[in-house]
């Protein structure tokens, strides 16, 4: 059994609420909060929510207080308030502690239980993503994509289709090894973005990393953690710690939400083993940037970069993605206006709060449509963001597609002739 730190349930909650202590209610966070900008309600701002969370901690508000539940549920959890806070408030940890207390005392909503239950068992999410792949492959998703709840859901599935059809292959000659990396496959990424996993493997190998597969891994638990189901999150996290411990120099992740959760395993589980796996976790852009990365062949494209919240705000990884894109000759890459602002996906938020989720997304889609020139592609490193933005673009009638940054580097490496198309 792994050596332990203090009881994770108690210590995580205490640390979460204590992370709110530096708040002096200055209001610097208000312009960075998408839900406050959408509603104009102070209780939908970080400052207002911190007051509610402190009242919950002190017992001044019950866990089933309607106002408390409404305003904390409406938070995207994007953590865009954290980088602009001069006092260093750990808003994200405080929110998770508050939601965990509400969940423990009040229970999850029926919708949340249904969605999270699908990701708790591998066969369930594999079945669901298999159905989505059928809808994608037959063209049904693209045909139905558009406005309305069903059209938007179909647009999300259609957005998982690769923007280019590329062959397989592997690097002709592997450079001197920079170390061994274990690929975290996850659930949504594994079920709907297998092409991104393959691009991740190839581009890392071109840059000197040996990529290994790890059996026994599963969903990271981020969706559960964000919803307040920390018991569910811990159960999934413990399985991943067991699978990845001692297997590689690094654990590589190409999903921002998964990466943020895995890097925080030590806090979530309170074990030395969990902290070890968390300390070895890297976003794929971090490893590629550390390698240079190796320049590719030219791609004559204009792309807009939209930063996933849990990459830029939670992991504080930003420059590395731009460095990866800079390795592609002829590519014109620009950050979108408001690229640091949430797209409204936020895990299962779009299911629980579809209207507010779409209101947040509409601002981003409008900015893309107003760009001159309109980008050929929007690139972002998180599955929820890819699906949300892709569906929003389709609903708005824009022809711009979405792709993961590592896909572009993979296309560039293919143009450069780095891949041997023959099988291993």
XYZ file of C-alpha atoms in Angstrom:
424
model
C 0.000 0.000 0.000
C 1.217 3.488 -0.852
C 2.583 5.632 1.968
C -0.072 8.144 2.938
C -0.317 11.751 3.922
C -3.291 12.982 6.027
C -6.770 11.638 5.199
C -7.393 12.879 1.637
C -11.083 13.677 2.127
C -10.510 15.877 5.163
C -7.231 17.430 4.062
C -8.480 18.180 0.531
C -11.582 19.968 1.848
C -9.597 21.944 4.409
C -6.965 22.957 1.869
C -9.692 23.883 -0.601
C -11.488 26.288 1.702
C -8.189 27.695 3.001
C -7.207 28.508 -0.586
C -9.959 31.147 -0.549
C -8.531 32.985 2.474
C -6.353 35.497 0.546
C -9.412 37.032 -1.174
C -9.806 40.743 -0.329
C -12.834 41.261 -2.626
C -10.971 43.706 -4.867
C -13.000 42.808 -7.968
C -10.101 42.253 -10.389
C -11.694 38.885 -11.155
C -14.991 40.255 -12.434
C -13.943 41.094 -16.031
C -12.304 37.652 -16.318
C -15.453 35.722 -15.367
C -17.576 34.552 -18.333
C -20.699 33.872 -16.274
C -20.575 37.267 -14.573
C -20.212 38.928 -17.970
C -23.177 36.905 -19.258
C -25.550 37.511 -16.329
C -24.283 40.688 -14.652
C -25.119 39.096 -11.296
C -22.510 39.648 -8.560
C -23.347 36.214 -7.134
C -22.250 34.735 -10.479
C -18.792 36.281 -10.089
C -15.780 34.731 -8.321
C -15.983 37.375 -5.600
C -19.655 36.676 -4.975
C -19.199 32.924 -5.062
C -16.344 33.109 -2.562
C -18.700 34.834 -0.120
C -21.163 31.978 -0.623
C -18.473 29.324 -0.181
C -17.235 30.931 3.031
C -20.809 31.008 4.340
C -21.134 27.306 3.536
C -17.885 26.515 5.330
C -18.967 28.431 8.446
C -22.397 26.802 8.491
C -24.216 30.065 7.751
C -25.722 28.537 4.612
C -27.004 24.975 4.333
C -25.789 22.743 1.521
C -29.298 22.712 0.055
C -29.740 26.496 0.094
C -31.270 27.271 -3.337
C -29.223 30.416 -3.946
C -25.966 28.734 -2.968
C -26.617 25.745 -5.210
C -27.767 27.883 -8.135
C -24.745 30.164 -8.226
C -22.081 27.532 -7.528
C -23.604 25.167 -10.086
C -23.548 27.975 -12.644
C -19.762 28.375 -12.315
C -17.839 27.010 -15.301
C -14.838 26.188 -13.140
C -12.636 27.702 -15.853
C -10.325 29.324 -13.275
C -9.877 32.365 -15.486
C -10.052 34.425 -12.303
C -6.870 32.905 -10.872
C -4.203 34.456 -13.159
C -5.655 37.962 -12.715
C -5.955 37.722 -8.921
C -3.281 39.883 -7.211
C -3.745 37.970 -3.945
C -3.199 34.483 -5.348
C -6.590 33.033 -4.427
C -6.894 29.319 -5.234
C -10.451 29.622 -6.484
C -10.522 26.259 -8.256
C -9.659 24.270 -5.152
C -12.169 26.206 -3.095
C -14.907 25.526 -5.640
C -14.148 21.800 -5.677
C -14.228 21.666 -1.863
C -17.568 23.485 -1.765
C -19.115 21.316 -4.456
C -17.857 18.179 -2.694
C -19.546 19.274 0.540
C -22.787 20.044 -1.279
C -22.651 16.694 -3.050
C -21.959 14.809 0.184
C -24.856 16.448 2.033
C -27.368 16.994 -0.772
C -26.388 14.473 -3.419
C -25.773 14.978 -7.124
C -28.593 15.921 -9.457
C -30.168 13.147 -11.508
C -28.630 14.536 -14.707
C -25.162 14.674 -13.180
C -25.446 11.125 -11.820
C -26.509 9.824 -15.226
C -23.663 11.482 -17.116
C -20.969 10.680 -14.556
C -22.203 7.102 -14.277
C -21.442 6.622 -17.955
C -17.783 7.494 -17.392
C -17.400 5.423 -14.223
C -17.482 2.121 -16.127
C -15.271 1.639 -19.235
C -17.878 -0.436 -21.103
C -20.412 2.365 -20.808
C -18.303 5.128 -22.323
C -16.887 2.748 -24.915
C -20.432 1.893 -26.005
C -21.463 5.559 -26.072
C -18.429 6.656 -28.081
C -18.882 3.700 -30.455
C -22.399 4.949 -31.237
C -20.989 8.436 -31.786
C -18.368 7.054 -34.189
C -21.124 5.344 -36.194
C -23.024 8.642 -36.448
C -19.788 10.331 -37.519
C -18.767 7.695 -40.066
C -22.183 7.531 -41.745
C -22.367 11.307 -42.086
C -25.504 11.422 -39.938
C -23.891 13.727 -37.385
C -22.810 16.218 -40.039
C -26.239 16.049 -41.721
C -28.138 16.834 -38.512
C -25.595 19.364 -37.152
C -26.994 22.837 -36.639
C -29.088 24.745 -34.134
C -31.338 23.358 -31.417
C -30.371 20.801 -28.765
C -30.200 17.823 -31.143
C -28.448 19.794 -33.866
C -25.855 21.084 -31.437
C -25.191 17.600 -30.042
C -24.793 16.270 -33.580
C -22.416 19.137 -34.317
C -20.283 18.132 -31.345
C -20.000 14.585 -32.702
C -19.264 15.857 -36.221
C -16.464 18.034 -34.826
C -14.555 14.910 -33.760
C -14.023 13.943 -37.405
C -10.365 14.426 -38.448
C -9.934 17.605 -40.499
C -7.585 15.698 -42.805
C -7.414 12.052 -43.756
C -3.811 11.034 -43.234
C -2.188 7.613 -43.487
C -0.323 5.824 -40.740
C 3.407 5.417 -40.565
C 6.198 5.862 -38.082
C 9.439 7.860 -38.032
C 12.031 6.451 -40.444
C 14.876 7.007 -37.986
C 14.409 7.676 -34.304
C 16.742 10.338 -32.876
C 18.619 9.829 -29.635
C 16.099 9.139 -26.883
C 14.911 11.961 -24.637
C 13.187 9.456 -22.389
C 10.201 7.152 -22.193
C 6.665 8.536 -22.106
C 3.456 6.679 -21.292
C 0.448 7.882 -23.276
C -2.653 8.652 -21.217
C -5.574 7.611 -23.414
C -8.510 8.724 -21.258
C -12.136 8.105 -22.221
C -13.444 10.735 -24.663
C -10.026 11.133 -26.275
C -9.676 7.386 -26.705
C -13.212 6.924 -27.991
C -13.491 9.892 -30.374
C -10.006 11.308 -30.924
C -7.886 8.248 -31.637
C -6.325 10.162 -34.536
C -4.972 12.703 -32.027
C -3.403 9.901 -29.993
C -1.678 8.600 -33.124
C -0.454 12.093 -34.019
C 0.824 12.465 -30.457
C 2.772 9.215 -30.690
C 4.325 10.036 -34.070
C 5.347 13.615 -33.265
C 6.881 12.615 -29.939
C 8.864 9.843 -31.614
C 10.184 12.270 -34.235
C 11.404 14.415 -31.343
C 13.229 11.612 -29.575
C 10.707 10.238 -27.089
C 9.912 6.536 -26.839
C 6.153 6.155 -26.398
C 4.754 3.163 -24.505
C 1.193 1.980 -23.975
C -0.051 1.294 -20.447
C -2.780 -1.233 -19.700
C -5.262 -0.795 -16.867
C -5.759 2.962 -17.245
C -9.169 4.618 -17.520
C -11.093 7.869 -17.218
C -9.102 10.485 -15.300
C -12.022 11.469 -13.035
C -11.929 15.192 -13.837
C -15.641 15.316 -14.672
C -16.467 13.744 -11.311
C -14.107 16.051 -9.432
C -15.533 19.198 -11.018
C -19.093 18.087 -10.253
C -18.329 17.468 -6.573
C -18.181 13.664 -6.741
C -14.740 13.364 -5.187
C -15.292 9.755 -4.137
C -15.884 8.858 -7.776
C -12.892 10.941 -8.850
C -10.628 9.268 -6.286
C -11.699 5.774 -7.316
C -10.781 6.475 -10.935
C -7.594 8.301 -9.960
C -6.362 5.409 -7.820
C -6.734 3.065 -10.788
C -4.618 5.358 -12.935
C -1.928 5.747 -10.279
C -1.667 1.970 -10.060
C -1.443 1.703 -13.859
C 1.178 4.421 -14.426
C 3.391 4.212 -11.339
C 6.967 3.441 -12.342
C 6.118 2.835 -15.994
C 7.868 5.769 -17.695
C 9.838 8.964 -17.254
C 6.740 10.989 -18.136
C 2.989 10.547 -18.498
C 1.950 12.454 -21.616
C -1.550 13.925 -21.929
C -3.193 15.637 -24.911
C -6.374 16.659 -23.085
C -6.133 19.797 -20.954
C -8.788 18.719 -18.460
C -7.206 15.303 -17.944
C -3.756 16.831 -17.587
C -4.874 19.275 -14.907
C -6.426 16.449 -12.877
C -3.437 14.123 -13.245
C -0.958 16.830 -12.253
C -3.029 17.366 -9.096
C -3.157 13.688 -8.089
C -1.068 14.282 -4.977
C -3.610 16.804 -3.694
C -6.610 14.656 -4.618
C -5.398 11.339 -3.178
C -2.869 12.413 -0.574
C -0.384 9.602 -1.314
C 3.278 9.622 -2.227
C 2.600 7.392 -5.239
C -0.093 9.748 -6.517
C 2.203 12.741 -6.103
C 4.915 10.882 -8.042
C 2.636 10.193 -11.015
C 1.343 13.755 -10.892
C 4.849 15.213 -10.912
C 5.703 13.207 -14.044
C 2.628 14.304 -15.998
C 3.171 16.627 -18.959
C 0.965 18.061 -21.661
C 2.186 16.966 -25.082
C 3.040 20.592 -25.924
C 5.417 20.740 -22.951
C 7.397 17.723 -24.137
C 7.470 18.883 -27.755
C 8.548 22.399 -26.780
C 11.310 20.952 -24.586
C 12.586 19.092 -27.650
C 12.708 22.192 -29.845
C 10.532 20.939 -31.500
C 11.985 19.569 -34.737
C 10.871 21.786 -37.666
C 8.405 20.285 -40.128
C 7.325 20.888 -43.708
C 5.276 23.905 -44.841
C 1.529 24.220 -44.260
C -0.097 27.200 -45.983
C -2.850 27.694 -43.430
C -4.147 30.466 -41.195
C -5.121 29.156 -37.778
C -6.594 30.714 -34.668
C -5.417 29.370 -31.331
C -7.937 29.137 -28.503
C -6.384 28.290 -25.132
C -8.168 25.567 -23.126
C -8.909 26.867 -19.639
C -7.377 23.877 -17.886
C -4.200 24.228 -19.919
C -3.638 27.978 -19.602
C -5.220 28.693 -16.209
C -4.939 25.414 -14.291
C -1.620 24.128 -15.687
C -0.186 27.531 -16.662
C 0.912 26.105 -20.024
C 0.586 28.584 -22.888
C 3.797 29.590 -24.618
C 4.635 25.950 -25.285
C 1.681 25.488 -27.653
C 2.676 28.547 -29.659
C 6.249 27.210 -29.838
C 4.918 23.967 -31.317
C 2.935 25.847 -33.963
C 5.975 28.035 -34.708
C 7.854 24.912 -35.829
C 5.581 24.702 -38.895
C 6.843 26.770 -41.875
C 4.283 28.909 -43.756
C 1.707 28.476 -40.995
C 0.131 31.736 -39.818
C -0.950 31.161 -36.217
C -2.696 33.855 -34.197
C -4.297 33.796 -30.786
C -8.005 34.459 -31.019
C -9.345 37.595 -29.328
C -10.403 36.402 -25.895
C -8.580 33.108 -26.394
C -8.042 32.933 -22.638
C -11.803 32.978 -22.015
C -13.868 29.800 -21.621
C -15.808 28.417 -24.588
C -18.609 27.182 -22.316
C -17.860 23.463 -22.569
C -16.513 22.911 -19.040
C -16.973 19.154 -18.762
C -20.663 18.318 -18.289
C -21.642 21.993 -17.932
C -23.268 22.095 -21.362
C -25.601 19.276 -20.315
C -26.559 20.882 -17.003
C -26.670 24.526 -18.143
C -27.171 24.535 -21.936
C -28.419 28.114 -22.230
C -25.583 29.717 -20.286
C -23.070 27.423 -21.978
C -24.273 28.574 -25.398
C -24.282 32.228 -24.337
C -20.605 31.955 -23.396
C -19.836 30.107 -26.645
C -21.676 32.613 -28.834
C -19.224 35.370 -27.888
C -16.301 33.207 -28.982
C -17.915 32.145 -32.257
C -18.787 35.772 -33.022
C -15.132 36.736 -32.528
C -14.051 33.996 -34.938
C -16.573 35.099 -37.553
C -15.458 38.728 -37.227
C -11.763 37.914 -37.702
C -10.080 39.131 -40.875
C -9.266 36.795 -42.438
C -11.461 34.129 -40.879
C -9.077 31.310 -39.851
C -8.982 28.088 -41.854
C -8.809 26.172 -38.589
C -9.323 26.749 -34.887
C -6.781 24.791 -32.857
C -7.214 23.916 -29.198
C -5.942 21.127 -26.974
C -8.999 19.748 -25.194
C -11.739 17.414 -26.460
C -14.614 19.332 -24.889
C -13.379 22.584 -26.427
C -12.908 20.965 -29.845
C -16.461 19.619 -29.778
C -18.057 22.760 -28.314
C -16.361 25.209 -30.671
C -16.826 22.886 -33.651
C -20.553 22.640 -32.967
C -20.798 26.400 -32.479
C -19.096 27.061 -35.811
C -21.460 24.651 -37.573
C -24.518 26.244 -35.948
C -23.314 29.674 -37.096
C -22.856 28.452 -40.669
C -19.088 29.005 -40.652
C -16.887 26.660 -42.688
C -13.965 26.879 -40.264
C -13.033 23.497 -38.765
C -11.291 22.531 -35.536
C -8.128 20.531 -34.859
C -5.728 19.697 -32.047
C -2.350 21.526 -32.255
C -0.457 18.231 -32.387
C -2.413 17.278 -35.525
C -0.945 20.248 -37.382
C 2.588 19.305 -36.381
C 1.854 15.751 -37.517
C 0.654 16.980 -40.927
C 3.768 19.126 -41.173
C 6.037 16.191 -40.377
C 4.332 14.134 -43.065
C 4.990 16.912 -45.596
C 8.636 16.931 -44.473
C 8.897 13.205 -45.212
C 9.703 12.109 -41.679
C 7.361 9.107 -41.751
C 7.942 5.695 -43.247
C 4.495 4.532 -44.458
C 5.416 0.857 -44.191
C 4.152 -1.103 -41.160
C 6.418 -1.703 -38.159
